Amino acid sequence: MRIFFLFLLSFFFMTIQAQNNLNRGYKVKVGDQAPKIDLKLLDGQLINNENIKGKVVVFQFTASWCSVCIKEMPHLEKEVWQRFKDDEFLLIGVDLMEDLEVVEEFILSTEVTYPFTIDSDGSFFKSFTLPKSGVTRNIVVDKQGKISFLTRLYDEKEFAQMIEHIDQLLK
């Protein structure tokens, strides 16, 4: 009986892990309406579901301790923000649970110019992801407020697909 219980428990955890690999740690999917957005950018601007309608928005989840995030950020700055910032587009860096001083230093060290906010309690991140999901993510929200593209980690091919997708959404 004990062996059967251990087998059942192992199967349960393997199933959860396999599901996480399939959904890449997201609890949302393409086509879903974006969860509640209620953010205050570091410059004081308020961002919510209503005032982003009509814009394509990318939420880039990041943190100063995340090496993959740091690798991706110059590409986001140059290939996404600088390319689309004059369109109906917004790229928002969402720092996960760090202090303002750390985030300000992080922004300076990475030399990004796109707007930032701090998800101080992680609740915004959790509205998109499953528990214990990794931070390096980009979530593209279309002009109607629906999730239209999801990335995980920094993969050059996927990153290029995201840029093409943003370009198509803005046409």
Short mmCIF file of N, CA and C in Angstrom, two decimals:
data_model
loop_
_atom_site.label_atom_id
_atom_site.label_comp_id
_atom_site.label_asym_id
_atom_site.label_seq_id
_atom_site.Cartn_x
_atom_site.Cartn_y
_atom_site.Cartn_z
N MET A 1 0.82 -1.20 0.00
CA MET A 1 0.00 0.00 0.00
C MET A 1 0.87 1.26 0.00
N ARG A 2 1.94 1.24 0.77
CA ARG A 2 2.83 2.39 0.87
C ARG A 2 3.48 2.67 -0.49
N ILE A 3 3.89 1.63 -1.18
CA ILE A 3 4.51 1.79 -2.50
C ILE A 3 3.50 2.37 -3.49
N PHE A 4 2.27 1.90 -3.43
CA PHE A 4 1.23 2.43 -4.30
C PHE A 4 1.01 3.92 -4.03
N PHE A 5 0.97 4.31 -2.77
CA PHE A 5 0.79 5.71 -2.40
C PHE A 5 1.96 6.56 -2.93
N LEU A 6 3.17 6.08 -2.79
CA LEU A 6 4.33 6.81 -3.29
C LEU A 6 4.28 6.93 -4.81
N PHE A 7 3.87 5.86 -5.48
CA PHE A 7 3.72 5.90 -6.93
C PHE A 7 2.66 6.94 -7.32
N LEU A 8 1.55 6.93 -6.64
CA LEU A 8 0.47 7.88 -6.92
C LEU A 8 0.93 9.31 -6.70
N LEU A 9 1.64 9.55 -5.62
CA LEU A 9 2.16 10.87 -5.32
C LEU A 9 3.17 11.32 -6.39
N SER A 10 4.06 10.43 -6.80
CA SER A 10 5.03 10.74 -7.86
C SER A 10 4.32 11.07 -9.17
N PHE A 11 3.32 10.28 -9.50
CA PHE A 11 2.56 10.51 -10.73
C PHE A 11 1.88 11.88 -10.70
N PHE A 12 1.32 12.24 -9.55
CA PHE A 12 0.66 13.53 -9.38
C PHE A 12 1.64 14.67 -9.64
N PHE A 13 2.83 14.62 -9.04
CA PHE A 13 3.82 15.68 -9.21
C PHE A 13 4.37 15.71 -10.64
N MET A 14 4.55 14.56 -11.27
CA MET A 14 5.01 14.54 -12.66
C MET A 14 3.95 15.14 -13.58
N THR A 15 2.69 14.89 -13.29
CA THR A 15 1.60 15.45 -14.09
C THR A 15 1.58 16.97 -13.98
N ILE A 16 1.75 17.47 -12.78
CA ILE A 16 1.78 18.93 -12.57
C ILE A 16 2.97 19.53 -13.32
N GLN A 17 4.13 18.91 -13.20
CA GLN A 17 5.32 19.42 -13.88
C GLN A 17 5.13 19.39 -15.40
N ALA A 18 4.56 18.33 -15.93
CA ALA A 18 4.32 18.24 -17.38
C ALA A 18 3.35 19.33 -17.82
N GLN A 19 2.34 19.59 -17.03
CA GLN A 19 1.38 20.64 -17.37
C GLN A 19 2.06 22.00 -17.34
N ASN A 20 2.91 22.25 -16.35
CA ASN A 20 3.65 23.50 -16.30
C ASN A 20 4.53 23.67 -17.52
N ASN A 21 5.14 22.59 -17.99
CA ASN A 21 5.97 22.67 -19.18
C ASN A 21 5.13 22.99 -20.42
N LEU A 22 3.92 22.46 -20.49
CA LEU A 22 3.04 22.73 -21.63
C LEU A 22 2.57 24.18 -21.64
N ASN A 23 2.22 24.70 -20.48
CA ASN A 23 1.70 26.07 -20.42
C ASN A 23 2.79 27.07 -20.04
N ARG A 24 4.02 26.58 -19.87
CA ARG A 24 5.18 27.41 -19.59
C ARG A 24 5.01 28.27 -18.34
N GLY A 25 4.20 27.78 -17.42
CA GLY A 25 4.00 28.48 -16.16
C GLY A 25 2.92 29.55 -16.20
N TYR A 26 2.21 29.65 -17.31
CA TYR A 26 1.13 30.64 -17.42
C TYR A 26 -0.20 30.02 -16.99
N LYS A 27 -1.02 30.80 -16.33
CA LYS A 27 -2.39 30.37 -16.09
C LYS A 27 -3.35 31.06 -17.05
N VAL A 28 -2.83 32.02 -17.83
CA VAL A 28 -3.61 32.67 -18.88
C VAL A 28 -3.16 32.09 -20.22
N LYS A 29 -3.95 32.37 -21.25
CA LYS A 29 -3.56 31.90 -22.58
C LYS A 29 -3.91 32.97 -23.61
N VAL A 30 -3.34 32.83 -24.78
CA VAL A 30 -3.63 33.75 -25.87
C VAL A 30 -5.13 33.74 -26.13
N GLY A 31 -5.70 34.93 -26.26
CA GLY A 31 -7.14 35.09 -26.48
C GLY A 31 -7.89 35.47 -25.22
N ASP A 32 -7.29 35.24 -24.06
CA ASP A 32 -7.93 35.64 -22.80
C ASP A 32 -7.90 37.16 -22.66
N GLN A 33 -8.91 37.68 -22.00
CA GLN A 33 -8.88 39.09 -21.61
C GLN A 33 -7.78 39.25 -20.57
N ALA A 34 -7.02 40.32 -20.65
CA ALA A 34 -5.97 40.56 -19.66
C ALA A 34 -6.59 40.67 -18.27
N PRO A 35 -5.93 40.12 -17.26
CA PRO A 35 -6.42 40.27 -15.89
C PRO A 35 -6.44 41.75 -15.50
N LYS A 36 -6.94 42.03 -14.33
CA LYS A 36 -7.03 43.41 -13.85
C LYS A 36 -5.63 44.05 -13.86
N ILE A 37 -5.57 45.23 -14.47
CA ILE A 37 -4.33 45.99 -14.54
C ILE A 37 -4.56 47.27 -13.74
N ASP A 38 -3.76 47.46 -12.73
CA ASP A 38 -3.85 48.65 -11.87
C ASP A 38 -2.43 48.95 -11.39
N LEU A 39 -1.67 49.66 -12.23
CA LEU A 39 -0.25 49.89 -11.97
C LEU A 39 0.05 51.38 -11.87
N LYS A 40 1.04 51.69 -11.08
CA LYS A 40 1.55 53.06 -11.02
C LYS A 40 3.01 53.01 -11.47
N LEU A 41 3.28 53.67 -12.59
CA LEU A 41 4.64 53.70 -13.11
C LEU A 41 5.53 54.53 -12.19
N LEU A 42 6.83 54.37 -12.32
CA LEU A 42 7.77 55.11 -11.47
C LEU A 42 7.65 56.61 -11.66
N ASP A 43 7.17 57.04 -12.85
CA ASP A 43 6.98 58.48 -13.09
C ASP A 43 5.63 58.98 -12.56
N GLY A 44 4.86 58.10 -11.91
CA GLY A 44 3.57 58.49 -11.33
C GLY A 44 2.36 58.22 -12.20
N GLN A 45 2.56 57.92 -13.47
CA GLN A 45 1.45 57.66 -14.39
C GLN A 45 0.73 56.38 -13.97
N LEU A 46 -0.61 56.43 -14.03
CA LEU A 46 -1.42 55.26 -13.69
C LEU A 46 -1.78 54.51 -14.97
N ILE A 47 -1.66 53.20 -14.90
CA ILE A 47 -1.97 52.32 -16.04
C ILE A 47 -3.05 51.35 -15.58
N ASN A 48 -4.13 51.28 -16.36
CA ASN A 48 -5.20 50.32 -16.04
C ASN A 48 -5.80 49.79 -17.33
N ASN A 49 -6.71 48.84 -17.19
CA ASN A 49 -7.31 48.20 -18.37
C ASN A 49 -7.98 49.20 -19.29
N GLU A 50 -8.59 50.24 -18.73
CA GLU A 50 -9.31 51.21 -19.55
C GLU A 50 -8.38 52.11 -20.34
N ASN A 51 -7.33 52.64 -19.69
CA ASN A 51 -6.51 53.61 -20.41
C ASN A 51 -5.47 52.99 -21.34
N ILE A 52 -5.40 51.68 -21.40
CA ILE A 52 -4.51 51.06 -22.40
C ILE A 52 -5.28 50.58 -23.63
N LYS A 53 -6.61 50.63 -23.57
CA LYS A 53 -7.39 50.22 -24.76
C LYS A 53 -7.00 51.11 -25.93
N GLY A 54 -6.84 50.48 -27.08
CA GLY A 54 -6.41 51.21 -28.26
C GLY A 54 -4.89 51.21 -28.43
N LYS A 55 -4.19 50.62 -27.46
CA LYS A 55 -2.73 50.51 -27.55
C LYS A 55 -2.33 49.04 -27.49
N VAL A 56 -1.22 48.74 -28.12
CA VAL A 56 -0.59 47.44 -27.94
C VAL A 56 0.37 47.62 -26.77
N VAL A 57 0.28 46.74 -25.79
CA VAL A 57 1.09 46.86 -24.58
C VAL A 57 1.87 45.57 -24.35
N VAL A 58 3.15 45.73 -24.01
CA VAL A 58 3.97 44.59 -23.61
C VAL A 58 4.34 44.79 -22.15
N PHE A 59 4.01 43.80 -21.33
CA PHE A 59 4.44 43.77 -19.94
C PHE A 59 5.65 42.85 -19.89
N GLN A 60 6.78 43.42 -19.51
CA GLN A 60 8.02 42.66 -19.42
C GLN A 60 8.32 42.43 -17.95
N PHE A 61 8.14 41.19 -17.49
CA PHE A 61 8.42 40.86 -16.09
C PHE A 61 9.91 40.62 -15.93
N THR A 62 10.49 41.26 -14.91
CA THR A 62 11.94 41.27 -14.76
C THR A 62 12.32 41.45 -13.30
N ALA A 63 13.61 41.30 -13.03
CA ALA A 63 14.17 41.57 -11.70
C ALA A 63 15.68 41.73 -11.84
N SER A 64 16.28 42.49 -10.95
CA SER A 64 17.71 42.79 -11.04
C SER A 64 18.59 41.56 -10.87
N TRP A 65 18.08 40.53 -10.22
CA TRP A 65 18.85 39.31 -9.97
C TRP A 65 18.71 38.29 -11.10
N CYS A 66 17.93 38.61 -12.11
CA CYS A 66 17.61 37.67 -13.20
C CYS A 66 18.56 37.86 -14.38
N SER A 67 19.49 36.95 -14.56
CA SER A 67 20.49 37.08 -15.63
C SER A 67 19.85 37.02 -17.02
N VAL A 68 18.83 36.21 -17.19
CA VAL A 68 18.16 36.12 -18.50
C VAL A 68 17.45 37.44 -18.81
N CYS A 69 16.84 38.04 -17.80
CA CYS A 69 16.18 39.34 -17.98
C CYS A 69 17.19 40.38 -18.44
N ILE A 70 18.34 40.40 -17.77
CA ILE A 70 19.39 41.37 -18.09
C ILE A 70 19.88 41.17 -19.52
N LYS A 71 19.97 39.94 -19.96
CA LYS A 71 20.38 39.64 -21.34
C LYS A 71 19.34 40.14 -22.34
N GLU A 72 18.06 40.02 -21.99
CA GLU A 72 16.98 40.38 -22.91
C GLU A 72 16.74 41.89 -22.99
N MET A 73 16.98 42.61 -21.91
CA MET A 73 16.58 44.02 -21.83
C MET A 73 17.18 44.93 -22.91
N PRO A 74 18.44 44.81 -23.27
CA PRO A 74 18.95 45.66 -24.36
C PRO A 74 18.21 45.41 -25.68
N HIS A 75 17.79 44.17 -25.91
CA HIS A 75 17.03 43.85 -27.13
C HIS A 75 15.63 44.47 -27.06
N LEU A 76 15.02 44.43 -25.89
CA LEU A 76 13.71 45.08 -25.74
C LEU A 76 13.83 46.58 -25.98
N GLU A 77 14.88 47.18 -25.43
CA GLU A 77 15.10 48.62 -25.62
C GLU A 77 15.26 48.97 -27.09
N LYS A 78 16.19 48.30 -27.75
CA LYS A 78 16.55 48.66 -29.12
C LYS A 78 15.55 48.17 -30.16
N GLU A 79 15.16 46.91 -30.05
CA GLU A 79 14.36 46.29 -31.11
C GLU A 79 12.85 46.44 -30.92
N VAL A 80 12.43 46.74 -29.72
CA VAL A 80 10.99 46.88 -29.46
C VAL A 80 10.65 48.32 -29.08
N TRP A 81 11.18 48.81 -27.98
CA TRP A 81 10.81 50.14 -27.50
C TRP A 81 11.18 51.23 -28.50
N GLN A 82 12.43 51.26 -28.94
CA GLN A 82 12.84 52.32 -29.87
C GLN A 82 12.12 52.21 -31.21
N ARG A 83 11.76 51.02 -31.61
CA ARG A 83 11.07 50.83 -32.89
C ARG A 83 9.60 51.26 -32.83
N PHE A 84 8.92 50.95 -31.73
CA PHE A 84 7.47 51.14 -31.69
C PHE A 84 6.98 52.26 -30.77
N LYS A 85 7.86 52.91 -30.02
CA LYS A 85 7.41 53.85 -28.98
C LYS A 85 6.62 55.03 -29.52
N ASP A 86 6.75 55.37 -30.79
CA ASP A 86 6.00 56.49 -31.36
C ASP A 86 4.66 56.05 -31.94
N ASP A 87 4.36 54.76 -31.86
CA ASP A 87 3.07 54.24 -32.32
C ASP A 87 2.12 54.14 -31.12
N GLU A 88 0.98 53.54 -31.33
CA GLU A 88 0.04 53.29 -30.23
C GLU A 88 0.54 52.09 -29.46
N PHE A 89 1.66 52.26 -28.78
CA PHE A 89 2.39 51.16 -28.18
C PHE A 89 2.97 51.58 -26.83
N LEU A 90 3.03 50.61 -25.93
CA LEU A 90 3.61 50.84 -24.62
C LEU A 90 4.33 49.58 -24.16
N LEU A 91 5.57 49.72 -23.78
CA LEU A 91 6.35 48.64 -23.17
C LEU A 91 6.56 49.03 -21.72
N ILE A 92 6.16 48.16 -20.81
CA ILE A 92 6.29 48.44 -19.38
C ILE A 92 7.12 47.35 -18.73
N GLY A 93 8.25 47.76 -18.17
CA GLY A 93 9.03 46.85 -17.36
C GLY A 93 8.35 46.70 -16.00
N VAL A 94 8.10 45.48 -15.61
CA VAL A 94 7.44 45.20 -14.33
C VAL A 94 8.45 44.47 -13.44
N ASP A 95 9.05 45.21 -12.52
CA ASP A 95 10.03 44.60 -11.63
C ASP A 95 9.30 43.83 -10.54
N LEU A 96 9.79 42.63 -10.29
CA LEU A 96 9.13 41.74 -9.35
C LEU A 96 9.71 41.87 -7.95
N MET A 97 8.97 42.53 -7.08
CA MET A 97 9.16 42.56 -5.63
C MET A 97 10.52 43.06 -5.16
N GLU A 98 11.00 44.15 -5.74
CA GLU A 98 12.25 44.73 -5.27
C GLU A 98 12.00 46.17 -4.80
N ASP A 99 12.91 46.69 -4.01
CA ASP A 99 12.79 48.05 -3.49
C ASP A 99 13.08 49.07 -4.59
N LEU A 100 12.53 50.25 -4.43
CA LEU A 100 12.68 51.32 -5.41
C LEU A 100 14.14 51.62 -5.72
N GLU A 101 14.98 51.70 -4.70
CA GLU A 101 16.39 52.01 -4.91
C GLU A 101 17.07 50.96 -5.78
N VAL A 102 16.75 49.70 -5.56
CA VAL A 102 17.31 48.61 -6.35
C VAL A 102 16.84 48.72 -7.80
N VAL A 103 15.56 49.01 -7.99
CA VAL A 103 14.99 49.11 -9.33
C VAL A 103 15.59 50.30 -10.08
N GLU A 104 15.74 51.42 -9.41
CA GLU A 104 16.34 52.59 -10.07
C GLU A 104 17.77 52.30 -10.52
N GLU A 105 18.54 51.63 -9.69
CA GLU A 105 19.91 51.26 -10.05
C GLU A 105 19.90 50.24 -11.20
N PHE A 106 18.97 49.32 -11.17
CA PHE A 106 18.81 48.31 -12.21
C PHE A 106 18.52 48.97 -13.56
N ILE A 107 17.63 49.93 -13.58
CA ILE A 107 17.28 50.65 -14.81
C ILE A 107 18.51 51.39 -15.35
N LEU A 108 19.25 52.05 -14.46
CA LEU A 108 20.48 52.76 -14.87
C LEU A 108 21.51 51.79 -15.44
N SER A 109 21.69 50.67 -14.77
CA SER A 109 22.74 49.73 -15.20
C SER A 109 22.41 49.05 -16.53
N THR A 110 21.13 48.87 -16.83
CA THR A 110 20.73 48.23 -18.08
C THR A 110 20.51 49.25 -19.20
N GLU A 111 20.49 50.53 -18.85
CA GLU A 111 20.34 51.62 -19.81
C GLU A 111 19.07 51.55 -20.63
N VAL A 112 17.98 51.08 -20.01
CA VAL A 112 16.70 51.06 -20.72
C VAL A 112 15.97 52.37 -20.44
N THR A 113 15.13 52.77 -21.39
CA THR A 113 14.39 54.02 -21.25
C THR A 113 12.88 53.81 -21.20
N TYR A 114 12.44 52.57 -21.36
CA TYR A 114 10.99 52.34 -21.33
C TYR A 114 10.48 52.46 -19.89
N PRO A 115 9.17 52.73 -19.74
CA PRO A 115 8.58 52.93 -18.41
C PRO A 115 8.66 51.68 -17.55
N PHE A 116 8.74 51.89 -16.25
CA PHE A 116 8.84 50.81 -15.27
C PHE A 116 7.83 50.99 -14.16
N THR A 117 7.47 49.86 -13.57
CA THR A 117 6.68 49.83 -12.35
C THR A 117 7.26 48.74 -11.46
N ILE A 118 6.86 48.74 -10.21
CA ILE A 118 7.29 47.70 -9.28
C ILE A 118 6.06 46.93 -8.82
N ASP A 119 6.09 45.64 -9.02
CA ASP A 119 5.03 44.74 -8.53
C ASP A 119 5.47 44.30 -7.14
N SER A 120 5.25 45.18 -6.15
CA SER A 120 5.85 44.99 -4.83
C SER A 120 5.43 43.72 -4.11
N ASP A 121 4.23 43.27 -4.31
CA ASP A 121 3.81 42.04 -3.63
C ASP A 121 3.69 40.84 -4.58
N GLY A 122 3.98 41.06 -5.85
CA GLY A 122 3.94 39.98 -6.82
C GLY A 122 2.54 39.63 -7.31
N SER A 123 1.53 40.38 -6.89
CA SER A 123 0.15 40.03 -7.25
C SER A 123 -0.14 40.20 -8.74
N PHE A 124 0.46 41.20 -9.38
CA PHE A 124 0.24 41.37 -10.82
C PHE A 124 0.85 40.19 -11.58
N PHE A 125 2.07 39.82 -11.21
CA PHE A 125 2.73 38.66 -11.81
C PHE A 125 1.88 37.40 -11.62
N LYS A 126 1.38 37.21 -10.41
CA LYS A 126 0.57 36.02 -10.10
C LYS A 126 -0.76 36.00 -10.85
N SER A 127 -1.23 37.16 -11.32
CA SER A 127 -2.48 37.17 -12.08
C SER A 127 -2.31 36.54 -13.46
N PHE A 128 -1.06 36.38 -13.89
CA PHE A 128 -0.76 35.75 -15.18
C PHE A 128 -0.16 34.35 -15.05
N THR A 129 0.49 34.07 -13.92
CA THR A 129 1.31 32.87 -13.83
C THR A 129 0.85 31.91 -12.73
N LEU A 130 1.30 30.69 -12.88
CA LEU A 130 1.08 29.66 -11.87
C LEU A 130 2.10 29.84 -10.75
N PRO A 131 1.84 29.27 -9.57
CA PRO A 131 2.80 29.38 -8.47
C PRO A 131 4.18 28.85 -8.86
N LYS A 132 5.20 29.48 -8.34
CA LYS A 132 6.60 29.09 -8.53
C LYS A 132 7.06 29.16 -9.98
N SER A 133 6.49 30.09 -10.74
CA SER A 133 6.88 30.28 -12.14
C SER A 133 8.03 31.27 -12.21
N GLY A 134 8.93 31.06 -13.17
CA GLY A 134 10.08 31.95 -13.36
C GLY A 134 9.68 33.30 -13.90
N VAL A 135 10.54 34.29 -13.69
CA VAL A 135 10.19 35.68 -13.93
C VAL A 135 10.34 36.15 -15.38
N THR A 136 11.28 35.67 -16.14
CA THR A 136 11.54 36.24 -17.47
C THR A 136 10.37 35.96 -18.41
N ARG A 137 9.53 36.99 -18.61
CA ARG A 137 8.32 36.83 -19.42
C ARG A 137 7.95 38.14 -20.09
N ASN A 138 7.39 38.04 -21.30
CA ASN A 138 6.78 39.18 -21.98
C ASN A 138 5.36 38.78 -22.31
N ILE A 139 4.44 39.66 -21.99
CA ILE A 139 3.03 39.41 -22.28
C ILE A 139 2.54 40.55 -23.16
N VAL A 140 2.12 40.21 -24.37
CA VAL A 140 1.63 41.21 -25.32
C VAL A 140 0.11 41.25 -25.21
N VAL A 141 -0.41 42.46 -25.01
CA VAL A 141 -1.85 42.68 -24.93
C VAL A 141 -2.24 43.54 -26.13
N ASP A 142 -3.27 43.10 -26.86
CA ASP A 142 -3.66 43.82 -28.07
C ASP A 142 -4.51 45.05 -27.74
N LYS A 143 -4.92 45.76 -28.77
CA LYS A 143 -5.66 47.02 -28.59
C LYS A 143 -7.03 46.83 -27.94
N GLN A 144 -7.55 45.61 -27.95
CA GLN A 144 -8.84 45.32 -27.31
C GLN A 144 -8.66 44.81 -25.88
N GLY A 145 -7.44 44.74 -25.41
CA GLY A 145 -7.19 44.29 -24.04
C GLY A 145 -7.07 42.79 -23.88
N LYS A 146 -6.86 42.08 -24.99
CA LYS A 146 -6.72 40.62 -24.93
C LYS A 146 -5.26 40.22 -25.05
N ILE A 147 -4.90 39.15 -24.37
CA ILE A 147 -3.55 38.61 -24.45
C ILE A 147 -3.37 38.04 -25.85
N SER A 148 -2.31 38.47 -26.54
CA SER A 148 -2.13 38.01 -27.91
C SER A 148 -0.79 37.31 -28.15
N PHE A 149 0.13 37.37 -27.19
CA PHE A 149 1.41 36.68 -27.35
C PHE A 149 2.04 36.53 -25.98
N LEU A 150 2.65 35.37 -25.74
CA LEU A 150 3.29 35.08 -24.45
C LEU A 150 4.68 34.53 -24.72
N THR A 151 5.68 35.07 -24.02
CA THR A 151 7.03 34.51 -24.14
C THR A 151 7.48 34.01 -22.78
N ARG A 152 8.51 33.17 -22.83
CA ARG A 152 9.12 32.65 -21.60
C ARG A 152 10.61 32.52 -21.86
N LEU A 153 11.40 33.11 -20.98
CA LEU A 153 12.85 33.18 -21.12
C LEU A 153 13.19 34.03 -22.35
N TYR A 154 14.44 34.06 -22.74
CA TYR A 154 14.83 34.82 -23.92
C TYR A 154 15.32 33.86 -24.98
N ASP A 155 14.52 33.71 -26.00
CA ASP A 155 14.83 32.87 -27.13
C ASP A 155 14.78 33.77 -28.37
N GLU A 156 15.87 33.86 -29.11
CA GLU A 156 15.95 34.79 -30.23
C GLU A 156 14.84 34.58 -31.25
N LYS A 157 14.53 33.33 -31.56
CA LYS A 157 13.48 33.04 -32.53
C LYS A 157 12.11 33.51 -32.02
N GLU A 158 11.80 33.18 -30.78
CA GLU A 158 10.53 33.61 -30.21
C GLU A 158 10.47 35.13 -30.09
N PHE A 159 11.60 35.75 -29.72
CA PHE A 159 11.67 37.20 -29.61
C PHE A 159 11.36 37.85 -30.96
N ALA A 160 11.95 37.31 -32.04
CA ALA A 160 11.69 37.83 -33.38
C ALA A 160 10.22 37.66 -33.76
N GLN A 161 9.62 36.53 -33.37
CA GLN A 161 8.19 36.31 -33.62
C GLN A 161 7.35 37.33 -32.87
N MET A 162 7.75 37.64 -31.64
CA MET A 162 7.01 38.64 -30.86
C MET A 162 7.08 40.00 -31.55
N ILE A 163 8.25 40.38 -32.03
CA ILE A 163 8.40 41.67 -32.72
C ILE A 163 7.52 41.72 -33.96
N GLU A 164 7.52 40.66 -34.75
CA GLU A 164 6.66 40.59 -35.93
C GLU A 164 5.19 40.67 -35.54
N HIS A 165 4.83 40.01 -34.46
CA HIS A 165 3.44 40.03 -33.98
C HIS A 165 3.04 41.45 -33.57
N ILE A 166 3.90 42.14 -32.85
CA ILE A 166 3.62 43.52 -32.44
C ILE A 166 3.45 44.39 -33.68
N ASP A 167 4.34 44.22 -34.66
CA ASP A 167 4.27 45.00 -35.90
C ASP A 167 2.92 44.78 -36.58
N GLN A 168 2.46 43.54 -36.65
CA GLN A 168 1.17 43.24 -37.28
C GLN A 168 0.00 43.86 -36.50
N LEU A 169 0.09 43.82 -35.17
CA LEU A 169 -0.98 44.40 -34.36
C LEU A 169 -1.09 45.92 -34.55
N LEU A 170 0.02 46.55 -34.84
CA LEU A 170 0.04 48.01 -34.98
C LEU A 170 -0.34 48.49 -36.39
N LYS A 171 -0.46 47.56 -37.34
CA LYS A 171 -0.82 47.96 -38.72
C LYS A 171 -2.30 48.16 -38.85
#
